[in-house]
Amino acid sequence: MAGEARPGVGTAPERRSPWSLNNPRVRAVVYQVALVAAVVLAVWYLAANTAHNLEVRKIASGFGFLEREAGFEIGESPFISYGAADKYKTALTVGLLNTFRVALIGVVLATLIGTVIGLARLSHNWLITKIASGYIEAIRNVPLLVQLFFWYAIISENLPGPRDAVNPLPNLYLSNRGIAFPVFASHPVHAWLGVALLAGIALSWLLARWASARQARTGQPFPVFSAGAALILGLPFVVFLVAGAPTTLNRPELSGFNYTGGGVLTPEFAALLAGLTLYTAAFIAEIVRAGVLAVDRGQFEAGAALGLRPRRAMHLVILPQALRVIVPPLTSQFLNLTKNSSLAVAIGYPDLVSIANTTMNQTGQAIEGIAIIMAVYLTISLSISAIMNWYNKTIALKGAAR
Amino acid sequence: MSPARPAFRSSPVRWLRENLFYNVPSAIVTLLLAYVAWSALAPFIEWAFVNAIWQAPDSKGCREAKGIGACWAMITEKHRFILFGTYPFEQHWRPGLCILLLLALYVVSAMRRFWRPALALVWLAGLALIGVLMWGGIFGLAYVENERWGGLMLTLLLATFGIAFAFPLSILLALGRRSDMPAVRILSVGYIELIRGVPLISLLFMASVMLPLFLPEGVSVNKLLRAQIAIVLFAAAYLAEVVRGGLQAVPQGQYEAADAMGLSYWRKTLLIVLPQALRVAIPPLVNTFIGLFKDTSLVVIIGLFDLLTSIKVALGEPAWNGFGVEAYIFASLVYFTFCYAMSQYSQNLERELARGKAHYLREN
């Protein structure tokens, strides 16, 4: 057989009938039609079964249930007010906001901690390196869920009740009801601080554009980083001073069985945040380390040979190359953290999955509930990927791509 | 950083000066860090070992020592339950034997000299034997329905079967993603991205509440199998991406050489491409296995009786209520043992394969 086919690998299709199954193109079409037909049939079969089963069980499909009264309380809803009389729609929104809350804070903290530990692993100091790698190995080889249970057990079982709360810093109370901390009393200047921060960011962006245009024109560098930092931090500070520096604190006070006033992190939120942050930080540390190691040592020396000072060499030569290696896996860690926040359901933090789960149990609308969960996570995943692909393109090697 | 010369390596003083006290700031950092580490470690050692309660038939001794010493007695008392779940007590030797069998299979598969097609047969025989031992019903073994399987045994089973079934599926998906046929490619990409975009927990929910709706009336699949299916589908998508990485590492010339020899697609794939691709992909595959092994712990959320669930149930008993920290440290140690072994293995293998390649390049 192989002997027959050999002489005419290139010419054979022309000699044969165009509709023969030996024609690779025809074969490809046949395979694909068969595959698509099989998939469509399978989906149709499952859908038909589902429709029949729903009919037998008298479950109405559709998203009409979202308008009905939820009838369950949610432990924490820091952004919008919610009560048991509200609709399922509102309950799910609360869940979504809670997911975003823990994911956003988690991403920021995990990046900070991960970077520090990743750099620590590269230290010359044997002790620092060992502590960092011990941390990474211990955290990476234990399931996140076990770690979440562990943190939750520490907070809810081993911390004392609110009456004898641990008080490591003034006005900071750790108890089995959560972590109570002071916050600034609300003051009209807070809105202006936000405006000043945005203005600072916008101004430093303009400044960076002007500085790079001037450097291209005249070769004169401008300390954009320090000036930008001064603008972003300084403007809000000036506004703060002008408003008379209002530093009134809302302190947590023990009243009855819990703390009121100030801010509070519930045990669920604190355990979830600690678990997610420390877990993801271990992975980010490895990514940062790999990124720094990926930059050739010669690059630093080349920068020095060009007369760049170490800081500028770091900024202009090393970081851009390291970031190119770091950003793609870092993105997938951010996504992992967001997806892992769904483990909240196991310790009772009311995130999207947990509330959708309650909703499914109450209404029996399993398909809709899971569709909502999947749609939300897919949207988050795909949008973060899209943003990161765009960012990757902007930092990719110039010249190679164009 | 600078490579130490062998002559100096023997001197501990020199080692200290190079690694801990090479200048004044580093010495300060070292001492400070050593102090902080010790002041955290010393109370822990006291709690976990010196003052710990290792044996207590009821939890009274533990309650008295709470806050001073760890209560490992809970683990000692409940170890059979944690290992085997609700499997009939007098039959515990069966899952025990299965755990040993699985460990033997893992060790054999890890040795490169056994990497040959016959290994697949060994696995088939091993898994069949495990099935017989666990279910029983023949050879005079009492039948045990799989609702009663549990503990560490179930964790190992979920992970092993999950990987064993997901792996072939993932190879098909990876090949599909690199296929020239648009329909095949789109379906593979769609599947992989869909699964990787959602959390495992949503797939487990789907398997536990939606799968019964998908099946014709009267057909029911038990809970364990449903969770296993979800894990397989999930694992396949992640493994597919690793296999794809391996496929991409095979040089284009190899594909062309296979084409030039007139090999059909499947012969080219099976004889030329996959052996090279999988060899490259083994270390990242092992890393993915670690992730999947850890992820099996999520079945606690849908109420399957794995290692973590057994521990939680044991904690739920009034006697042992409140010893969560000890229990979860124990769970962490068990998971750590398996995952750390796998990760060390994967790193060694990576080094060995790299060395082999360098050797090959030098010789040729």
PDB file of C-alpha atoms in Angstrom, chain A residues 135-352:
ATOM      1  CA  TYR A 135       7.262  29.611  52.100  1.00  0.00           C
ATOM      2  CA  ILE A 136       6.800  28.939  48.397  1.00  0.00           C
ATOM      3  CA  GLU A 137       7.120  25.160  48.723  1.00  0.00           C
ATOM      4  CA  ALA A 138       4.840  24.943  51.744  1.00  0.00           C
ATOM      5  CA  ILE A 139       2.097  27.055  50.189  1.00  0.00           C
ATOM      6  CA  ARG A 140       2.199  25.666  46.669  1.00  0.00           C
ATOM      7  CA  ASN A 141       1.940  22.031  47.692  1.00  0.00           C
ATOM      8  CA  VAL A 142      -1.156  22.336  49.855  1.00  0.00           C
ATOM      9  CA  PRO A 143      -4.630  22.737  48.342  1.00  0.00           C
ATOM     10  CA  LEU A 144      -6.068  26.228  48.648  1.00  0.00           C
ATOM     11  CA  LEU A 145      -9.244  24.817  50.156  1.00  0.00           C
ATOM     12  CA  VAL A 146      -7.305  23.275  53.069  1.00  0.00           C
ATOM     13  CA  GLN A 147      -5.589  26.619  53.606  1.00  0.00           C
ATOM     14  CA  LEU A 148      -8.928  28.426  53.610  1.00  0.00           C
ATOM     15  CA  PHE A 149     -10.302  26.013  56.227  1.00  0.00           C
ATOM     16  CA  PHE A 150      -7.110  26.478  58.217  1.00  0.00           C
ATOM     17  CA  TRP A 151      -7.334  30.281  58.296  1.00  0.00           C
ATOM     18  CA  TYR A 152     -11.014  30.115  59.043  1.00  0.00           C
ATOM     19  CA  ALA A 153     -10.366  27.697  61.924  1.00  0.00           C
ATOM     20  CA  ILE A 154      -7.659  30.001  63.292  1.00  0.00           C
ATOM     21  CA  ILE A 155      -9.995  32.990  63.270  1.00  0.00           C
ATOM     22  CA  SER A 156     -13.224  31.354  64.361  1.00  0.00           C
ATOM     23  CA  GLU A 157     -11.869  28.771  66.838  1.00  0.00           C
ATOM     24  CA  ASN A 158      -8.648  30.163  68.224  1.00  0.00           C
ATOM     25  CA  LEU A 159      -9.237  33.881  68.522  1.00  0.00           C
ATOM     26  CA  PRO A 160     -11.022  34.974  71.707  1.00  0.00           C
ATOM     27  CA  GLY A 161     -14.534  36.428  71.766  1.00  0.00           C
ATOM     28  CA  PRO A 162     -15.059  40.165  71.246  1.00  0.00           C
ATOM     29  CA  ARG A 163     -14.888  40.868  75.001  1.00  0.00           C
ATOM     30  CA  ASP A 164     -11.260  39.763  75.308  1.00  0.00           C
ATOM     31  CA  ALA A 165     -10.229  40.578  71.752  1.00  0.00           C
ATOM     32  CA  VAL A 166      -6.537  40.618  70.894  1.00  0.00           C
ATOM     33  CA  ASN A 167      -5.448  44.221  70.641  1.00  0.00           C
ATOM     34  CA  PRO A 168      -2.059  44.328  68.870  1.00  0.00           C
ATOM     35  CA  LEU A 169      -2.319  47.999  67.839  1.00  0.00           C
ATOM     36  CA  PRO A 170      -4.443  50.764  69.347  1.00  0.00           C
ATOM     37  CA  ASN A 171      -8.001  50.534  68.021  1.00  0.00           C
ATOM     38  CA  LEU A 172      -7.329  47.278  66.135  1.00  0.00           C
ATOM     39  CA  TYR A 173      -9.225  44.317  67.563  1.00  0.00           C
ATOM     40  CA  LEU A 174      -8.878  40.698  66.486  1.00  0.00           C
ATOM     41  CA  SER A 175     -11.658  38.447  67.692  1.00  0.00           C
ATOM     42  CA  ASN A 176     -13.632  35.450  66.482  1.00  0.00           C
ATOM     43  CA  ARG A 177     -16.156  37.915  65.073  1.00  0.00           C
ATOM     44  CA  GLY A 178     -13.574  39.326  62.684  1.00  0.00           C
ATOM     45  CA  ILE A 179     -11.081  42.132  62.546  1.00  0.00           C
ATOM     46  CA  ALA A 180     -12.318  45.541  63.695  1.00  0.00           C
ATOM     47  CA  PHE A 181     -10.259  48.567  62.690  1.00  0.00           C
ATOM     48  CA  PRO A 182     -10.692  52.345  62.763  1.00  0.00           C
ATOM     49  CA  VAL A 183     -11.644  54.320  59.651  1.00  0.00           C
ATOM     50  CA  PHE A 184     -11.680  58.043  58.948  1.00  0.00           C
ATOM     51  CA  ALA A 185     -15.024  59.587  59.792  1.00  0.00           C
ATOM     52  CA  SER A 186     -16.817  60.521  56.603  1.00  0.00           C
ATOM     53  CA  HIS A 187     -16.029  64.091  55.587  1.00  0.00           C
ATOM     54  CA  PRO A 188     -16.833  66.100  52.420  1.00  0.00           C
ATOM     55  CA  VAL A 189     -13.118  66.325  51.661  1.00  0.00           C
ATOM     56  CA  HIS A 190     -13.006  62.600  50.766  1.00  0.00           C
ATOM     57  CA  ALA A 191     -14.700  63.219  47.427  1.00  0.00           C
ATOM     58  CA  TRP A 192     -12.207  65.989  46.687  1.00  0.00           C
ATOM     59  CA  LEU A 193      -9.327  63.667  47.561  1.00  0.00           C
ATOM     60  CA  GLY A 194     -10.549  61.307  44.857  1.00  0.00           C
ATOM     61  CA  VAL A 195     -10.781  64.169  42.360  1.00  0.00           C
ATOM     62  CA  ALA A 196      -7.254  65.286  43.281  1.00  0.00           C
ATOM     63  CA  LEU A 197      -5.939  61.746  42.823  1.00  0.00           C
ATOM     64  CA  LEU A 198      -7.497  61.469  39.365  1.00  0.00           C
ATOM     65  CA  ALA A 199      -6.164  64.921  38.459  1.00  0.00           C
ATOM     66  CA  GLY A 200      -2.708  63.846  39.627  1.00  0.00           C
ATOM     67  CA  ILE A 201      -2.834  60.734  37.453  1.00  0.00           C
ATOM     68  CA  ALA A 202      -4.025  62.703  34.418  1.00  0.00           C
ATOM     69  CA  LEU A 203      -1.365  65.396  34.917  1.00  0.00           C
ATOM     70  CA  SER A 204       1.451  62.869  35.260  1.00  0.00           C
ATOM     71  CA  TRP A 205       0.280  61.155  32.102  1.00  0.00           C
ATOM     72  CA  LEU A 206       0.446  64.497  30.242  1.00  0.00           C
ATOM     73  CA  LEU A 207       3.821  65.162  31.848  1.00  0.00           C
ATOM     74  CA  ALA A 208       5.153  61.786  30.683  1.00  0.00           C
ATOM     75  CA  ARG A 209       4.027  62.509  27.126  1.00  0.00           C
ATOM     76  CA  TRP A 210       5.608  65.952  27.183  1.00  0.00           C
ATOM     77  CA  ALA A 211       8.841  64.604  28.694  1.00  0.00           C
ATOM     78  CA  SER A 212       9.261  61.841  26.152  1.00  0.00           C
ATOM     79  CA  ALA A 213       8.503  64.252  23.289  1.00  0.00           C
ATOM     80  CA  ARG A 214      11.091  66.688  24.664  1.00  0.00           C
ATOM     81  CA  GLN A 215      13.648  63.939  25.121  1.00  0.00           C
ATOM     82  CA  ALA A 216      13.117  62.808  21.545  1.00  0.00           C
ATOM     83  CA  ARG A 217      13.546  66.414  20.371  1.00  0.00           C
ATOM     84  CA  THR A 218      16.418  67.636  22.516  1.00  0.00           C
ATOM     85  CA  GLY A 219      17.827  64.570  24.276  1.00  0.00           C
ATOM     86  CA  GLN A 220      17.121  66.201  27.648  1.00  0.00           C
ATOM     87  CA  PRO A 221      15.809  63.623  30.141  1.00  0.00           C
ATOM     88  CA  PHE A 222      13.206  64.581  32.721  1.00  0.00           C
ATOM     89  CA  PRO A 223      12.645  62.785  36.046  1.00  0.00           C
ATOM     90  CA  VAL A 224       9.154  61.651  35.109  1.00  0.00           C
ATOM     91  CA  PHE A 225       8.901  58.995  37.788  1.00  0.00           C
ATOM     92  CA  SER A 226       9.608  61.237  40.781  1.00  0.00           C
ATOM     93  CA  ALA A 227       7.620  64.147  39.349  1.00  0.00           C
ATOM     94  CA  GLY A 228       4.679  61.843  38.595  1.00  0.00           C
ATOM     95  CA  ALA A 229       4.817  60.303  42.058  1.00  0.00           C
ATOM     96  CA  ALA A 230       4.935  63.793  43.579  1.00  0.00           C
ATOM     97  CA  LEU A 231       1.863  64.805  41.567  1.00  0.00           C
ATOM     98  CA  ILE A 232      -0.158  61.676  42.309  1.00  0.00           C
ATOM     99  CA  LEU A 233       0.601  61.653  46.035  1.00  0.00           C
ATOM    100  CA  GLY A 234       1.128  65.374  46.535  1.00  0.00           C
ATOM    101  CA  LEU A 235      -2.103  66.758  45.061  1.00  0.00           C
ATOM    102  CA  PRO A 236      -4.412  64.785  47.355  1.00  0.00           C
ATOM    103  CA  PHE A 237      -2.154  65.633  50.308  1.00  0.00           C
ATOM    104  CA  VAL A 238      -2.393  69.362  49.542  1.00  0.00           C
ATOM    105  CA  VAL A 239      -6.177  69.086  49.289  1.00  0.00           C
ATOM    106  CA  PHE A 240      -6.158  67.228  52.603  1.00  0.00           C
ATOM    107  CA  LEU A 241      -4.132  70.010  54.265  1.00  0.00           C
ATOM    108  CA  VAL A 242      -6.253  72.780  52.725  1.00  0.00           C
ATOM    109  CA  ALA A 243      -9.383  71.150  54.133  1.00  0.00           C
ATOM    110  CA  GLY A 244      -7.802  71.431  57.598  1.00  0.00           C
ATOM    111  CA  ALA A 245      -6.481  67.870  57.807  1.00  0.00           C
ATOM    112  CA  PRO A 246      -9.606  66.216  59.287  1.00  0.00           C
ATOM    113  CA  THR A 247      -8.288  63.196  61.148  1.00  0.00           C
ATOM    114  CA  THR A 248     -11.342  62.250  63.188  1.00  0.00           C
ATOM    115  CA  LEU A 249     -11.440  58.464  63.405  1.00  0.00           C
ATOM    116  CA  ASN A 250     -14.461  56.240  63.683  1.00  0.00           C
ATOM    117  CA  ARG A 251     -13.192  53.835  66.315  1.00  0.00           C
ATOM    118  CA  PRO A 252     -14.606  50.367  66.806  1.00  0.00           C
ATOM    119  CA  GLU A 253     -16.355  50.147  70.216  1.00  0.00           C
ATOM    120  CA  LEU A 254     -17.488  47.058  72.021  1.00  0.00           C
ATOM    121  CA  SER A 255     -21.258  47.123  72.396  1.00  0.00           C
ATOM    122  CA  GLY A 256     -23.045  43.996  73.469  1.00  0.00           C
ATOM    123  CA  PHE A 257     -21.486  41.000  71.743  1.00  0.00           C
ATOM    124  CA  ASN A 258     -19.716  42.704  68.880  1.00  0.00           C
ATOM    125  CA  TYR A 259     -17.903  45.814  67.759  1.00  0.00           C
ATOM    126  CA  THR A 260     -19.768  48.682  66.213  1.00  0.00           C
ATOM    127  CA  GLY A 261     -18.342  51.711  64.457  1.00  0.00           C
ATOM    128  CA  GLY A 262     -15.167  51.685  62.412  1.00  0.00           C
ATOM    129  CA  GLY A 263     -14.593  49.122  59.733  1.00  0.00           C
ATOM    130  CA  VAL A 264     -14.806  45.393  60.156  1.00  0.00           C
ATOM    131  CA  LEU A 265     -13.562  42.435  58.165  1.00  0.00           C
ATOM    132  CA  THR A 266     -15.762  39.433  58.798  1.00  0.00           C
ATOM    133  CA  PRO A 267     -13.989  36.154  59.658  1.00  0.00           C
ATOM    134  CA  GLU A 268     -15.122  34.737  56.296  1.00  0.00           C
ATOM    135  CA  PHE A 269     -13.738  37.639  54.323  1.00  0.00           C
ATOM    136  CA  ALA A 270     -10.510  37.754  56.314  1.00  0.00           C
ATOM    137  CA  ALA A 271      -9.928  33.998  55.922  1.00  0.00           C
ATOM    138  CA  LEU A 272     -10.712  34.079  52.206  1.00  0.00           C
ATOM    139  CA  LEU A 273      -8.516  37.104  51.603  1.00  0.00           C
ATOM    140  CA  ALA A 274      -5.622  35.651  53.609  1.00  0.00           C
ATOM    141  CA  GLY A 275      -5.906  32.294  51.864  1.00  0.00           C
ATOM    142  CA  LEU A 276      -6.206  33.661  48.327  1.00  0.00           C
ATOM    143  CA  THR A 277      -3.483  36.266  48.801  1.00  0.00           C
ATOM    144  CA  LEU A 278      -0.884  34.016  50.405  1.00  0.00           C
ATOM    145  CA  TYR A 279      -1.599  31.180  47.970  1.00  0.00           C
ATOM    146  CA  THR A 280      -1.387  33.289  44.825  1.00  0.00           C
ATOM    147  CA  ALA A 281       1.625  35.200  46.166  1.00  0.00           C
ATOM    148  CA  ALA A 282       3.640  31.965  46.180  1.00  0.00           C
ATOM    149  CA  PHE A 283       2.929  31.456  42.485  1.00  0.00           C
ATOM    150  CA  ILE A 284       3.588  35.101  41.646  1.00  0.00           C
ATOM    151  CA  ALA A 285       6.914  34.891  43.502  1.00  0.00           C
ATOM    152  CA  GLU A 286       8.060  32.102  41.192  1.00  0.00           C
ATOM    153  CA  ILE A 287       6.958  34.104  38.150  1.00  0.00           C
ATOM    154  CA  VAL A 288       8.821  37.212  39.289  1.00  0.00           C
ATOM    155  CA  ARG A 289      11.939  35.187  40.017  1.00  0.00           C
ATOM    156  CA  ALA A 290      11.820  33.515  36.612  1.00  0.00           C
ATOM    157  CA  GLY A 291      11.278  36.894  34.947  1.00  0.00           C
ATOM    158  CA  VAL A 292      14.295  38.491  36.609  1.00  0.00           C
ATOM    159  CA  LEU A 293      16.469  35.436  35.909  1.00  0.00           C
ATOM    160  CA  ALA A 294      15.377  35.470  32.276  1.00  0.00           C
ATOM    161  CA  VAL A 295      17.129  38.781  31.692  1.00  0.00           C
ATOM    162  CA  ASP A 296      20.717  38.122  30.721  1.00  0.00           C
ATOM    163  CA  ARG A 297      23.332  39.486  33.136  1.00  0.00           C
ATOM    164  CA  GLY A 298      25.084  41.015  30.153  1.00  0.00           C
ATOM    165  CA  GLN A 299      22.130  43.362  29.717  1.00  0.00           C
ATOM    166  CA  PHE A 300      22.895  45.119  32.992  1.00  0.00           C
ATOM    167  CA  GLU A 301      26.542  45.423  32.058  1.00  0.00           C
ATOM    168  CA  ALA A 302      25.591  46.672  28.597  1.00  0.00           C
ATOM    169  CA  GLY A 303      23.453  49.326  30.257  1.00  0.00           C
ATOM    170  CA  ALA A 304      26.351  50.313  32.481  1.00  0.00           C
ATOM    171  CA  ALA A 305      28.659  50.418  29.458  1.00  0.00           C
ATOM    172  CA  LEU A 306      26.279  52.906  27.845  1.00  0.00           C
ATOM    173  CA  GLY A 307      26.777  55.108  30.895  1.00  0.00           C
ATOM    174  CA  LEU A 308      23.372  54.463  32.463  1.00  0.00           C
ATOM    175  CA  ARG A 309      23.242  54.650  36.223  1.00  0.00           C
ATOM    176  CA  PRO A 310      22.005  51.434  37.917  1.00  0.00           C
ATOM    177  CA  ARG A 311      18.516  52.844  38.509  1.00  0.00           C
ATOM    178  CA  ARG A 312      18.113  53.997  34.950  1.00  0.00           C
ATOM    179  CA  ALA A 313      19.553  50.741  33.631  1.00  0.00           C
ATOM    180  CA  MET A 314      16.977  48.918  35.753  1.00  0.00           C
ATOM    181  CA  HIS A 315      14.215  51.146  34.456  1.00  0.00           C
ATOM    182  CA  LEU A 316      15.195  51.282  30.785  1.00  0.00           C
ATOM    183  CA  VAL A 317      16.949  47.970  30.179  1.00  0.00           C
ATOM    184  CA  ILE A 318      16.117  45.302  32.751  1.00  0.00           C
ATOM    185  CA  LEU A 319      12.471  45.937  33.697  1.00  0.00           C
ATOM    186  CA  PRO A 320      11.077  46.151  30.158  1.00  0.00           C
ATOM    187  CA  GLN A 321      12.638  42.784  29.350  1.00  0.00           C
ATOM    188  CA  ALA A 322      11.644  41.137  32.616  1.00  0.00           C
ATOM    189  CA  LEU A 323       8.061  42.399  32.301  1.00  0.00           C
ATOM    190  CA  ARG A 324       7.771  40.780  28.903  1.00  0.00           C
ATOM    191  CA  VAL A 325       8.414  37.416  30.562  1.00  0.00           C
ATOM    192  CA  ILE A 326       6.408  38.166  33.700  1.00  0.00           C
ATOM    193  CA  VAL A 327       3.160  39.630  32.394  1.00  0.00           C
ATOM    194  CA  PRO A 328       1.540  36.672  30.578  1.00  0.00           C
ATOM    195  CA  PRO A 329       1.828  34.160  33.468  1.00  0.00           C
ATOM    196  CA  LEU A 330       1.004  36.929  35.937  1.00  0.00           C
ATOM    197  CA  THR A 331      -2.269  37.502  34.118  1.00  0.00           C
ATOM    198  CA  SER A 332      -3.213  33.875  34.407  1.00  0.00           C
ATOM    199  CA  GLN A 333      -2.467  34.059  38.144  1.00  0.00           C
ATOM    200  CA  PHE A 334      -4.872  37.020  38.442  1.00  0.00           C
ATOM    201  CA  LEU A 335      -7.460  34.938  36.625  1.00  0.00           C
ATOM    202  CA  ASN A 336      -6.751  31.972  38.892  1.00  0.00           C
ATOM    203  CA  LEU A 337      -7.222  34.133  41.962  1.00  0.00           C
ATOM    204  CA  THR A 338     -10.562  35.359  40.644  1.00  0.00           C
ATOM    205  CA  LYS A 339     -11.706  31.836  39.821  1.00  0.00           C
ATOM    206  CA  ASN A 340     -10.411  30.516  43.147  1.00  0.00           C
ATOM    207  CA  SER A 341     -12.449  33.126  44.990  1.00  0.00           C
ATOM    208  CA  SER A 342     -15.379  30.823  44.178  1.00  0.00           C
ATOM    209  CA  LEU A 343     -14.106  28.552  46.981  1.00  0.00           C
ATOM    210  CA  ALA A 344     -15.693  31.147  49.258  1.00  0.00           C
ATOM    211  CA  VAL A 345     -18.769  28.935  49.211  1.00  0.00           C
ATOM    212  CA  ALA A 346     -16.914  26.434  51.420  1.00  0.00           C
ATOM    213  CA  ILE A 347     -16.370  28.876  54.281  1.00  0.00           C
ATOM    214  CA  GLY A 348     -19.583  30.833  53.883  1.00  0.00           C
ATOM    215  CA  TYR A 349     -18.422  34.105  52.363  1.00  0.00           C
ATOM    216  CA  PRO A 350     -21.333  35.281  50.199  1.00  0.00           C
ATOM    217  CA  ASP A 351     -19.651  35.502  46.800  1.00  0.00           C
ATOM    218  CA  LEU A 352     -21.415  34.990  43.483  1.00  0.00           C
TER     219      LEU A 352
END
